[in-house]
CSV table of C-alpha atoms in Angstrom, one decimal:
chain,number,residue,atom,x,y,z
A,16,MET,CA,-35.5,11.6,18.0
A,17,LEU,CA,-37.1,8.2,17.8
A,18,SER,CA,-40.3,9.6,16.4
A,19,LEU,CA,-38.4,11.6,13.8
A,20,ASN,CA,-36.6,8.5,12.7
A,21,LEU,CA,-39.9,6.6,12.6
A,22,GLN,CA,-41.5,9.4,10.6
A,23,THR,CA,-38.6,9.5,8.2
A,24,ARG,CA,-38.6,5.8,7.7
A,25,GLU,CA,-42.4,5.7,7.1
A,26,ALA,CA,-42.0,8.6,4.6
A,27,ALA,CA,-39.3,6.6,2.8
A,28,TYR,CA,-41.5,3.5,2.7
A,29,GLU,CA,-44.3,5.5,1.2
A,30,VAL,CA,-41.9,6.8,-1.5
A,31,MET,CA,-40.8,3.2,-2.2
A,32,GLY,CA,-44.4,2.1,-2.5
A,33,MET,CA,-44.6,0.1,0.7
A,34,ALA,CA,-47.8,1.4,2.2
A,35,ASP,CA,-48.6,-1.3,4.7
A,36,LYS,CA,-46.7,-1.9,7.9
A,37,GLU,CA,-46.1,-5.6,7.2
A,38,GLN,CA,-44.2,-4.7,4.0
A,39,GLN,CA,-42.2,-2.2,6.0
A,40,GLU,CA,-41.3,-4.8,8.7
A,41,ASP,CA,-40.3,-7.4,6.1
A,42,HIS,CA,-38.1,-4.9,4.3
A,43,ASP,CA,-36.5,-3.9,7.7
A,44,LYS,CA,-35.7,-7.6,8.4
A,45,GLN,CA,-34.2,-8.2,5.0
A,46,GLU,CA,-32.2,-5.0,5.2
A,47,GLU,CA,-30.9,-5.9,8.6
A,48,GLN,CA,-29.9,-9.5,7.5
A,49,GLY,CA,-28.2,-8.1,4.5
A,50,LYS,CA,-26.3,-5.6,6.5
A,51,HIS,CA,-25.1,-8.3,8.9
A,52,GLU,CA,-24.0,-10.5,6.1
A,53,HIS,CA,-22.3,-8.0,3.9
A,54,THR,CA,-21.7,-4.9,5.9
A,55,THR,CA,-18.5,-6.1,7.7
A,56,ALA,CA,-17.0,-7.3,4.4
A,57,GLN,CA,-18.0,-4.2,2.6
A,58,GLN,CA,-16.7,-1.9,5.4
A,59,LEU,CA,-13.4,-3.8,5.4
A,60,LEU,CA,-13.0,-3.5,1.7
A,61,GLN,CA,-13.9,0.2,1.9
A,62,SER,CA,-11.3,0.7,4.6
A,63,PHE,CA,-8.6,-0.8,2.3
A,64,VAL,CA,-9.8,1.1,-0.7
A,65,GLN,CA,-9.6,4.4,1.2
A,66,PHE,CA,-5.8,4.0,1.4
A,67,ARG,CA,-5.7,4.4,-2.4
A,68,LYS,CA,-7.2,7.9,-2.0
A,69,VAL,CA,-4.2,9.0,0.1
A,70,ASN,CA,-2.0,9.1,-3.0
A,71,TRP,CA,1.2,8.2,-1.3
A,72,ARG,CA,2.7,7.5,-4.7
A,73,GLN,CA,2.2,11.2,-5.7
A,74,HIS,CA,4.7,12.3,-3.0
A,75,THR,CA,8.0,13.4,-4.4
A,76,ILE,CA,11.3,14.3,-2.8
A,77,GLU,CA,13.5,16.7,-4.7
A,78,GLY,CA,11.6,15.9,-7.9
A,79,CYS,CA,12.0,12.1,-7.5
A,80,ARG,CA,8.9,10.1,-8.3
A,81,HIS,CA,7.7,7.3,-6.0
A,82,SER,CA,9.0,4.6,-8.4
A,83,ASP,CA,12.4,6.2,-8.5
A,84,ILE,CA,12.6,6.3,-4.7
A,85,MET,CA,11.4,2.6,-4.5
A,86,LEU,CA,14.2,1.6,-6.9
A,87,MET,CA,16.8,3.5,-4.9
A,88,LEU,CA,15.6,2.0,-1.6
A,89,MET,CA,15.8,-1.4,-3.1
A,90,ILE,CA,19.4,-0.8,-4.2
A,91,LYS,CA,20.3,0.6,-0.7
A,92,ARG,CA,18.7,-2.3,1.2
A,93,ASN,CA,20.2,-5.0,-0.9
A,94,ARG,CA,23.7,-3.7,-1.1
A,95,LYS,CA,26.2,-6.2,0.0
A,96,PRO,CA,29.2,-5.0,2.0
A,97,ASP,CA,31.8,-6.5,-0.3
A,98,SER,CA,30.0,-5.4,-3.5
A,99,SER,CA,30.2,-2.3,-5.5
A,100,GLY,CA,26.4,-2.4,-6.2
A,101,MET,CA,23.7,-4.4,-7.8
A,102,MET,CA,23.5,-5.8,-11.3
A,103,VAL,CA,20.5,-4.7,-13.5
A,104,SER,CA,19.4,-8.3,-13.7
A,105,GLU,CA,19.3,-8.5,-9.9
A,106,ILE,CA,17.2,-5.3,-9.6
A,107,SER,CA,14.9,-6.5,-12.4
A,108,SER,CA,14.4,-9.8,-10.7
A,109,ARG,CA,13.7,-8.4,-7.3
A,110,LEU,CA,11.2,-5.7,-8.6
A,111,LYS,CA,9.7,-8.1,-11.1
A,112,VAL,CA,10.1,-5.6,-13.9
A,113,THR,CA,11.8,-6.2,-17.3
A,114,LYS,CA,15.4,-5.4,-17.7
A,115,PRO,CA,14.8,-2.7,-20.4
A,116,THR,CA,12.4,-0.9,-18.0
A,117,ILE,CA,15.0,-0.9,-15.2
A,118,THR,CA,17.7,0.1,-17.6
A,119,GLN,CA,15.7,3.1,-18.7
A,120,GLN,CA,14.9,4.1,-15.2
A,121,ILE,CA,18.5,3.7,-14.1
A,122,LYS,CA,19.6,5.9,-17.1
A,123,ASN,CA,17.2,8.6,-15.9
A,124,LEU,CA,18.4,8.3,-12.3
A,125,GLU,CA,22.0,8.5,-13.5
A,126,ALA,CA,21.3,11.6,-15.4
A,127,GLU,CA,19.9,13.2,-12.2
A,128,GLY,CA,23.0,12.2,-10.3
A,129,LEU,CA,21.2,9.8,-8.0
A,130,VAL,CA,22.8,6.5,-9.1
A,131,GLY,CA,26.1,5.6,-10.6
A,132,ARG,CA,27.4,2.6,-12.6
A,133,THR,CA,30.7,0.9,-12.1
A,134,ILE,CA,32.3,-2.0,-14.1
A,135,ASP,CA,32.4,-5.1,-12.0
A,136,PRO,CA,36.1,-5.9,-11.4
A,137,ALA,CA,35.4,-9.7,-11.5
A,138,ASP,CA,33.5,-9.5,-14.8
A,139,ARG,CA,34.2,-6.5,-17.0
A,140,ARG,CA,31.0,-7.2,-19.0
A,141,VAL,CA,28.8,-6.4,-16.0
A,142,TYR,CA,27.9,-3.0,-14.6
A,143,ARG,CA,27.1,-2.5,-10.9
A,144,ILE,CA,24.5,0.1,-9.9
A,145,HIS,CA,25.1,2.1,-6.7
A,146,LEU,CA,23.6,5.2,-5.0
A,147,THR,CA,25.4,8.4,-5.2
A,148,GLU,CA,25.6,10.8,-2.2
A,149,LYS,CA,22.6,12.6,-3.5
A,150,GLY,CA,20.7,9.3,-3.9
A,151,GLU,CA,21.7,8.3,-0.4
A,152,ARG,CA,20.4,11.6,1.0
A,153,ILE,CA,17.1,11.4,-0.8
A,154,THR,CA,16.4,7.8,0.3
A,155,GLN,CA,17.4,8.6,3.9
A,156,ARG,CA,15.0,11.6,3.8
A,157,PHE,CA,12.2,9.4,2.4
A,158,GLU,CA,12.8,6.8,5.1
A,159,ASP,CA,12.8,9.5,7.8
A,160,GLU,CA,9.5,11.0,6.5
A,161,ILE,CA,7.8,7.6,6.4
A,162,LEU,CA,9.0,6.8,9.9
A,163,ASP,CA,7.8,10.2,11.2
A,164,SER,CA,4.4,9.6,9.5
A,165,PHE,CA,4.0,6.2,11.3
A,166,ASN,CA,5.2,7.7,14.6
A,167,GLY,CA,2.4,10.2,14.1
A,168,LEU,CA,0.0,7.4,13.5
A,169,ILE,CA,1.1,5.7,16.8
A,170,GLY,CA,0.6,9.0,18.6
A,171,TYR,CA,-2.9,9.3,17.0
A,172,LEU,CA,-4.0,5.7,17.7
A,173,GLY,CA,-2.0,5.1,20.9
A,174,GLU,CA,0.5,2.4,21.6
A,175,GLU,CA,-1.9,-0.4,22.4
A,176,ASP,CA,-4.2,0.2,19.4
A,177,SER,CA,-1.1,0.5,17.2
A,178,LYS,CA,0.2,-2.9,18.3
A,179,GLN,CA,-3.2,-4.4,17.8
A,180,LEU,CA,-3.3,-2.9,14.3
A,181,VAL,CA,0.1,-4.4,13.5
A,182,GLU,CA,-1.1,-7.8,14.6
A,183,LEU,CA,-4.3,-7.6,12.6
A,184,LEU,CA,-2.6,-6.4,9.5
A,185,THR,CA,0.0,-9.1,9.7
A,186,ARG,CA,-2.8,-11.7,10.1
A,187,ALA,CA,-4.7,-10.2,7.1
A,188,TYR,CA,-1.5,-10.3,5.0
A,189,GLN,CA,-1.0,-14.0,6.0
A,190,TYR,CA,-4.5,-14.8,5.0
A,191,PHE,CA,-4.3,-13.2,1.6
A,192,LYS,CA,-0.8,-14.6,1.0
A,193,LYS,CA,-2.1,-18.1,1.7
A,194,GLN,CA,-5.2,-17.6,-0.4
A,195,HIS,CA,-3.0,-16.4,-3.3
A,196,GLU,CA,-0.7,-19.4,-3.0
A,197,GLU,CA,-3.6,-21.8,-3.0
A,198,GLN,CA,-4.9,-20.3,-6.3
A,199,GLU,CA,-1.5,-20.8,-8.0
């Protein structure tokens, strides 16, 4: 195996025009130093980039797009017990999306029977957005599917590696958050 690798390497050097052994050794050293300096960063970046290929956002439930489900989850999680729903301005602010964009998305969700609007009893100029039974069912199904997926990951990685992954991802998040705050 070693001789095959050596032969393969020497053939590659010939193709690259490095005929003498000294040039080959210099190239090996430079390549090894470059790998050490950049490989870990490049591999880490590649690991993060691979998650984009999974296309989580393409997943739909009963025809609901990812963005619709995220909006409904936000409404569900931010519902106050004494409130009849959230105002469009609250939703817009939390999602960092313009009010007209949210209004259009809510109209579409309302047409699908996923959200409803009620007039705020304290201020009749304000509408409150809430999930319908169908919207509740879809968000619950999405949460269950996500939880099942991560339980599958824990089964695949094992409990100890999963906990280590949580710790490392949390630290990575903290690093990037701090870096972002320092740039502002």
